[in-house]
Short mmCIF file of C-alpha atoms in Angstrom, two decimals:
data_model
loop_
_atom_site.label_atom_id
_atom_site.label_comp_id
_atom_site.label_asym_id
_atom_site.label_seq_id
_atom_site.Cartn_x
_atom_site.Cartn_y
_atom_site.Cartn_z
CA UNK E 1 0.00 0.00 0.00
CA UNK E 2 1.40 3.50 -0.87
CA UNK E 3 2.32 5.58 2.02
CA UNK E 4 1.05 8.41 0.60
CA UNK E 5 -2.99 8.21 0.32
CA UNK E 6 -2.49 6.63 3.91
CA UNK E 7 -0.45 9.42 4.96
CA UNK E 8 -3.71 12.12 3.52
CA UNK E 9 -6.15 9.75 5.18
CA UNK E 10 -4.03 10.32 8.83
CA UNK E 11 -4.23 13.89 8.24
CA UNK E 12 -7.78 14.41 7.16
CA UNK E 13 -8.48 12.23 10.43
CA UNK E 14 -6.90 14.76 12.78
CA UNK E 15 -8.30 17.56 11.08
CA UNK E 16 -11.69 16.69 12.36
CA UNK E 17 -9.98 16.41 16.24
CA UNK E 18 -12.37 19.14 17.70
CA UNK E 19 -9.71 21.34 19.60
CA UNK E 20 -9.57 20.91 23.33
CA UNK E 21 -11.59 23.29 25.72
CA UNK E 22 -9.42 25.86 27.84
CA UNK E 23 -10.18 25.09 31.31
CA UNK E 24 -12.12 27.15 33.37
CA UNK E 25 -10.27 30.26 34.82
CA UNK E 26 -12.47 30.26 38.24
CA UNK E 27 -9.13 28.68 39.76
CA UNK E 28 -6.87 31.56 38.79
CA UNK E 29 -5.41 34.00 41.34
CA UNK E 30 -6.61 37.56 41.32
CA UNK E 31 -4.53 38.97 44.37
CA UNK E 32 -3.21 37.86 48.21
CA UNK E 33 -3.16 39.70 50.78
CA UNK E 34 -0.69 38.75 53.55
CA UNK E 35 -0.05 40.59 57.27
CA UNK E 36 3.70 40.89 57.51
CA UNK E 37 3.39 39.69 60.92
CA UNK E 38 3.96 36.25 61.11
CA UNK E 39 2.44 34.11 63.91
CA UNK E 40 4.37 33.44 67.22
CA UNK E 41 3.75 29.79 67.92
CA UNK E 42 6.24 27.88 69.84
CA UNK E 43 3.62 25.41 71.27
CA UNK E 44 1.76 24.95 68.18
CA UNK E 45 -1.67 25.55 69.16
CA UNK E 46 -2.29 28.27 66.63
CA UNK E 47 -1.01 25.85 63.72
CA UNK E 48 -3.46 23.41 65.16
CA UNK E 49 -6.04 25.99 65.50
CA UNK E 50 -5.52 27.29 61.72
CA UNK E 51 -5.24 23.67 60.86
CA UNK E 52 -8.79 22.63 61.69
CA UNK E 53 -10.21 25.72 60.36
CA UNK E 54 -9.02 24.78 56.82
CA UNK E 55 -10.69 21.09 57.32
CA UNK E 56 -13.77 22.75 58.46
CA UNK E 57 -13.87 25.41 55.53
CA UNK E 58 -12.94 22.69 53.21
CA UNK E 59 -15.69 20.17 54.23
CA UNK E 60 -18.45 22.91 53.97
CA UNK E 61 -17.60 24.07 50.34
CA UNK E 62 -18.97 21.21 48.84
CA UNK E 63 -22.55 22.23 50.30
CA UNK E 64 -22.57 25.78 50.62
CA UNK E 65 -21.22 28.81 48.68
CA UNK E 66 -20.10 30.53 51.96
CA UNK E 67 -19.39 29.54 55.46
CA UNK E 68 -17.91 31.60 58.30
CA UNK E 69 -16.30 29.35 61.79
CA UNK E 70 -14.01 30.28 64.04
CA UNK E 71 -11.75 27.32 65.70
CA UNK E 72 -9.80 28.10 69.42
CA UNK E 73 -10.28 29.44 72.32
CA UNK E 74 -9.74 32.91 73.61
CA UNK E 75 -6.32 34.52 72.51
CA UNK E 76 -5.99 31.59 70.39
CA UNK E 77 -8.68 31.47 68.81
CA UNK E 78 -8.91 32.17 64.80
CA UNK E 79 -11.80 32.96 62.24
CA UNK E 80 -12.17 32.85 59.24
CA UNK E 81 -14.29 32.23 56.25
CA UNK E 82 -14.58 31.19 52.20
CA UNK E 83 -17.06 32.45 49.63
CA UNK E 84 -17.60 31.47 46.14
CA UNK E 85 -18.73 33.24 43.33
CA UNK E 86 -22.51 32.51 43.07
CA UNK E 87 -22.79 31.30 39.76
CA UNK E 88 -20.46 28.06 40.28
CA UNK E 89 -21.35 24.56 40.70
CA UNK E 90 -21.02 22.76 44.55
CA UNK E 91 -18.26 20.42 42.76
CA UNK E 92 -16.32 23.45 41.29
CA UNK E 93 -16.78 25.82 44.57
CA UNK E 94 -15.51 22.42 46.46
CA UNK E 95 -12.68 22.69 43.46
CA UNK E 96 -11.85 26.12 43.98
CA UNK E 97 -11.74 26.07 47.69
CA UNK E 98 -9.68 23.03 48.02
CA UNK E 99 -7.20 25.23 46.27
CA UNK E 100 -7.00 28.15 48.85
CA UNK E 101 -5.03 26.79 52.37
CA UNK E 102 -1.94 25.16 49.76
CA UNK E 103 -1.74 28.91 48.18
CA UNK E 104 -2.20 30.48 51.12
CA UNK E 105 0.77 28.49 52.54
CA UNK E 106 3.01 28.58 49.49
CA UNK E 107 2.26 32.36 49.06
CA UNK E 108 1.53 33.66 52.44
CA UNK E 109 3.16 31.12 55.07
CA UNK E 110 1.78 31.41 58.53
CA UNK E 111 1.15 35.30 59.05
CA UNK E 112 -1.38 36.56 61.79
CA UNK E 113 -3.64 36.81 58.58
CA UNK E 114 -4.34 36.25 55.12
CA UNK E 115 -6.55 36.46 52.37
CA UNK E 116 -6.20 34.40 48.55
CA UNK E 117 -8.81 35.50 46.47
CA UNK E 118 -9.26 33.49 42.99
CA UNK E 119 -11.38 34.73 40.27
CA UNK E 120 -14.43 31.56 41.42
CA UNK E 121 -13.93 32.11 45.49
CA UNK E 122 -11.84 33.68 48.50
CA UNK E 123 -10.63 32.56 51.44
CA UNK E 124 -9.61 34.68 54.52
CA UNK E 125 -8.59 34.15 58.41
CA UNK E 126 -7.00 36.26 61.11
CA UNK E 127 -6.05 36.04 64.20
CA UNK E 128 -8.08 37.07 67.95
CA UNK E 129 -7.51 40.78 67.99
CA UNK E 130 -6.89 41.64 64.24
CA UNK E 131 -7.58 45.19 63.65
CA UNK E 132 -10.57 45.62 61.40
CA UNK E 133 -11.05 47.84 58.13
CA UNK E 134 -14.03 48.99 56.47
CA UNK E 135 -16.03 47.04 54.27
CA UNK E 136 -16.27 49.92 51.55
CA UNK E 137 -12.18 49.95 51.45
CA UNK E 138 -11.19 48.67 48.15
CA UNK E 139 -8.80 45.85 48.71
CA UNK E 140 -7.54 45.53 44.40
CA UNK E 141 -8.55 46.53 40.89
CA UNK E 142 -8.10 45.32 37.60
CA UNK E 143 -8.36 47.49 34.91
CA UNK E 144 -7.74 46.11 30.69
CA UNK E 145 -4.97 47.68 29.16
CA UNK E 146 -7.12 47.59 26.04
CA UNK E 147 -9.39 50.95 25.87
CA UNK E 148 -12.98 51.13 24.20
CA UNK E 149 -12.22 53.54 21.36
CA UNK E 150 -15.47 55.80 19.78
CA UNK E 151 -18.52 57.05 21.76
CA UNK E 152 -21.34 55.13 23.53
CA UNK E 153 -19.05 52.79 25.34
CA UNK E 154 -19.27 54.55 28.45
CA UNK E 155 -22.85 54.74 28.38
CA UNK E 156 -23.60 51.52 27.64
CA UNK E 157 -21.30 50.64 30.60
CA UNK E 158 -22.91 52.76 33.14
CA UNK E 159 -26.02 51.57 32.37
CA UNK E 160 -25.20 47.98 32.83
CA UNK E 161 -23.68 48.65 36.03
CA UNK E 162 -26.64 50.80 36.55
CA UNK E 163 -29.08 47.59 36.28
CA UNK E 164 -26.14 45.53 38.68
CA UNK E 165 -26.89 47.82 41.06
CA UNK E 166 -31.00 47.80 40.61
CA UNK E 167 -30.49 43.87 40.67
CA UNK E 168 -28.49 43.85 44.31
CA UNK E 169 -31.34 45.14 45.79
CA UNK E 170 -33.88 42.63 44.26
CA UNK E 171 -33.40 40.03 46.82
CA UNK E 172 -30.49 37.68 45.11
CA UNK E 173 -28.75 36.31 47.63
CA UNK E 174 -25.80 39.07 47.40
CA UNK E 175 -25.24 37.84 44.05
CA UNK E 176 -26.56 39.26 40.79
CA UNK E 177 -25.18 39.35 37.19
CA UNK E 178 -26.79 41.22 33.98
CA UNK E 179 -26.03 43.03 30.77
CA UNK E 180 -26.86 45.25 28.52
CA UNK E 181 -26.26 45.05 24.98
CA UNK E 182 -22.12 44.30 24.43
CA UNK E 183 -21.43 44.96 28.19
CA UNK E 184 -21.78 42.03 30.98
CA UNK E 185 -21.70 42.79 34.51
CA UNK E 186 -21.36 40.65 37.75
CA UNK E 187 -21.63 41.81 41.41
CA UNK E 188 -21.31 39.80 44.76
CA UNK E 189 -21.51 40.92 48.41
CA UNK E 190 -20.18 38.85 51.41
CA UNK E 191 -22.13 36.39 52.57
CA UNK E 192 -23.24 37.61 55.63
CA UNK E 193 -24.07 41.51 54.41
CA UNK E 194 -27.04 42.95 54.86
CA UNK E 195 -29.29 43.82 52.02
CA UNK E 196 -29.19 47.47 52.45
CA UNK E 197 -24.93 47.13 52.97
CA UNK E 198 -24.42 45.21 49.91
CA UNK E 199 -26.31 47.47 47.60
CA UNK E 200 -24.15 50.25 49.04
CA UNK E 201 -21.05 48.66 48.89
CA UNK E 202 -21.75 47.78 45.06
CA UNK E 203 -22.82 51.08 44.80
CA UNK E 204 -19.73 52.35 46.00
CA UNK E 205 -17.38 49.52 44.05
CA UNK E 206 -19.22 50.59 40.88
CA UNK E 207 -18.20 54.30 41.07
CA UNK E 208 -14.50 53.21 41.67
CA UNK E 209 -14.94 50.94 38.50
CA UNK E 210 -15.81 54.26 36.47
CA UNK E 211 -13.15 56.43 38.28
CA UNK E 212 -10.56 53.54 38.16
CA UNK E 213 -10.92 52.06 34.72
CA UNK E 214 -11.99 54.73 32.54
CA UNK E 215 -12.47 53.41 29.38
CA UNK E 216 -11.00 50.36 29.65
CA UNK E 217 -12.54 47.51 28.37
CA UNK E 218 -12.95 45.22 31.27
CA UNK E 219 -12.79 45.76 34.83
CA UNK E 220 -12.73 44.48 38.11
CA UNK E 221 -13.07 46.08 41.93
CA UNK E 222 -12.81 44.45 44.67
CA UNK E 223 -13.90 46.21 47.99
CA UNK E 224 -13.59 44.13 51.37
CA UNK E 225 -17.06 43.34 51.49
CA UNK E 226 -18.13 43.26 47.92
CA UNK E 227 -16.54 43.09 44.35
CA UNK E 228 -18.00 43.83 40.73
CA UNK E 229 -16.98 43.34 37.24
CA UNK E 230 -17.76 44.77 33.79
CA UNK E 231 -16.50 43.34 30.35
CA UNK E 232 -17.24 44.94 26.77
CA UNK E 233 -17.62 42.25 23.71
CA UNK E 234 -17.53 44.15 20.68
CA UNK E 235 -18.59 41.09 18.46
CA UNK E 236 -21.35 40.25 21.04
CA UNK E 237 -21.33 38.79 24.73
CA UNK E 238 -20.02 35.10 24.18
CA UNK E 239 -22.65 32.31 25.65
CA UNK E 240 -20.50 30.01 28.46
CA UNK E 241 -21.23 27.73 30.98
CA UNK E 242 -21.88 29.14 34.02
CA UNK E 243 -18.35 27.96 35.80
CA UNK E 244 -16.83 29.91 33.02
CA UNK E 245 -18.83 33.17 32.80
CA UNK E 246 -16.27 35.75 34.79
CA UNK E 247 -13.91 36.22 32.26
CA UNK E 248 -10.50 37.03 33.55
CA UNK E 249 -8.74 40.47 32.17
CA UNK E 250 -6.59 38.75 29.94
CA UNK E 251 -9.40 36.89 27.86
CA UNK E 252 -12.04 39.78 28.40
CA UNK E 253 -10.95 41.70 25.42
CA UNK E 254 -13.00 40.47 22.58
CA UNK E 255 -12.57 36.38 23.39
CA UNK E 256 -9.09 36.09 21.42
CA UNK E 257 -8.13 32.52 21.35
CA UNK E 258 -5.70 30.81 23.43
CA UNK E 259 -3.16 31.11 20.49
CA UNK E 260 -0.66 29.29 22.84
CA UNK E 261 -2.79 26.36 23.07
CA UNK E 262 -4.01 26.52 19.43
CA UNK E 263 -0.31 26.31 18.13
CA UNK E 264 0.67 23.50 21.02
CA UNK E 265 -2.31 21.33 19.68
CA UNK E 266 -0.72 22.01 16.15
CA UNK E 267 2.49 21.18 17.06
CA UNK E 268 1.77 17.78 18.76
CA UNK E 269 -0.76 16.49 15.84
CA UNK E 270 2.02 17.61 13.49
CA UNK E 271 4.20 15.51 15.68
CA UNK E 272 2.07 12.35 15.99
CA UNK E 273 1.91 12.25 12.10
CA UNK E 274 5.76 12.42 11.85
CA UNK E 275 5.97 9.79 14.19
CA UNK E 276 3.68 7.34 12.82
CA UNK E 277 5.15 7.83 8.91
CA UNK E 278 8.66 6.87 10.47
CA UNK E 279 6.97 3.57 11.59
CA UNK E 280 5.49 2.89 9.14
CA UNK E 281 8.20 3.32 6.78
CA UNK E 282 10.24 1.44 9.35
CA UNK E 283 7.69 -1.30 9.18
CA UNK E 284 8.01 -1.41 4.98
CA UNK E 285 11.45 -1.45 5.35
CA UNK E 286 11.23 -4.65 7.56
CA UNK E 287 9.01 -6.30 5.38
CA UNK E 288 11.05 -5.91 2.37
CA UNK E 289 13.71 -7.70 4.35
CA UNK E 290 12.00 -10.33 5.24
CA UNK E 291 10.36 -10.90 1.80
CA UNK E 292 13.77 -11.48 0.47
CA UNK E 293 15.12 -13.85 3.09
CA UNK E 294 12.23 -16.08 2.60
CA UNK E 295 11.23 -15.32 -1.35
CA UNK E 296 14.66 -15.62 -2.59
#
């Protein structure tokens, strides 16, 4: 058989490989935040203390979208808390959780407290005593390096985060997302924020946004108590599953392709075919030899 119709059959076969879905960017890390006090433990009771708070936080994600415990006893004692992002699964906020105390560790160590947020949850803990800060102080922003260029972008903007902020009050849970025309927006308050709080701290995350951003094309505040997100697409707002509807800055821009991916999926078909043709040749070599030895 010639190597060559073989060799076109191989490739029209991997030309209908559908390309691999990106994986969901809820697990991705937005920003820590890390005291620079680390905790004094010679007898270990606060790594034991911190230790069973993480089991406890950990056990509850796969139920519940937030959960706030303390573990300890007086001086000791530590409390903390996890929230995911509304719109995700009980598997994937169990996913996304399970992801926090390692990062925490890696990035953070053992400080007096901490705070990992990823783009699907958070997870936070201090110590007894901890001074506090305001809800409404904003704790990161994101802002596209890409700007909306022509008029009516703005607008359109403002009045999507104009309906995120109608929605907050409507009863959701502290979670709400909406658009309007190209622009989709997403808004969540801590778990255990009053109604009235959460629409002001939205309120107040969405005039940062506008201050902050500009004209940028996506954007994200994050406030201590609340966080919101805008994101222009210019050819339309892309349909997703709900795990993967926050896009991060990076893809937020239109919905460019992984082109990293794309040309690694190239590469390693491209590879498989070289691979298999040596065989094969390899194979037809063998066969002529042994054709001789027992033909001749």
């Amino acid at each position: 058989m010639s190597l060559i119709p073989l060799l076109l059959l191989i490739l029209a076969s991997l030309s209908l490989i559908p390309p691999s879905k990106s994986a969901p960017d809820f697990t991705n890390i937005v920003y820590k935040g890390c005291a620079k006090q680390s905790l004094s433990d010679p007898t270990g009771v606060y790594s034991q203390a911190l230790s069973s708070l993480y089991g406890t936080l950990l056990s509850q994600s796969s139920k519940s979208k937030f959960y706030k415990t303390s573990t300890g006893s007086g001086q000791s004692s530590i409390s903390g808390l996890f929230q995911c992002r509304g719109d995700l699964s009980n598997v994937d906020c169990y996913s996304c959780v399970s992801r926090l105390p390692i990062l925490i560790d890696k990035l953070c160590g053992k400080p007096i407290a901490a705070r990992m947020q990823l783009y699907g949850c958070y997870m936070l803990y201090e110590v007894a005593g901890f001074a506090q800060i305001s809800g409404m102080e904003m704790l990161f922003k994101s802002c596209s390096g890409t700007n909306v260029g022509g008029a009516g972008f703005e607008e359109k903007r403002d009045t999507a985060l104009n309906s995120l902020e109608n929605g907050m009050s409507g009863g959701n849970g502290g979670f709400f997302t909406t658009s309007y025309q190209d622009v989709y927006v997403l808004g969540q308050c801590e778990g255990d924020v009053g109604a009235s709080d959460c629409v002001e701290c939205v309120k107040n995350a969405v005039q940062k946004s506008q201050v902050e951003c500009g004209s940028s094309i996506s954007g994200q505040i994050y406030l201590h108590k609340c966080f919101i997100s805008y994101s222009f697409y210019p050819n339309g707002i892309p349909k997703k599953s709900s795990s993967a509807s926050y896009s991060s800055p990076s893809s937020s821009s239109g919905g460019e392709p992984n082109t990293g991916k794309t040309v690694a999926i190239i590469v390693g078909g491209a590879a498989g075919v070289g691979f298999l043709v040596i065989c094969l040749l390899f194979a037809r070599g063998l066969l002529k030899k042994k054709d001789g030895k027992v033909f001749k």
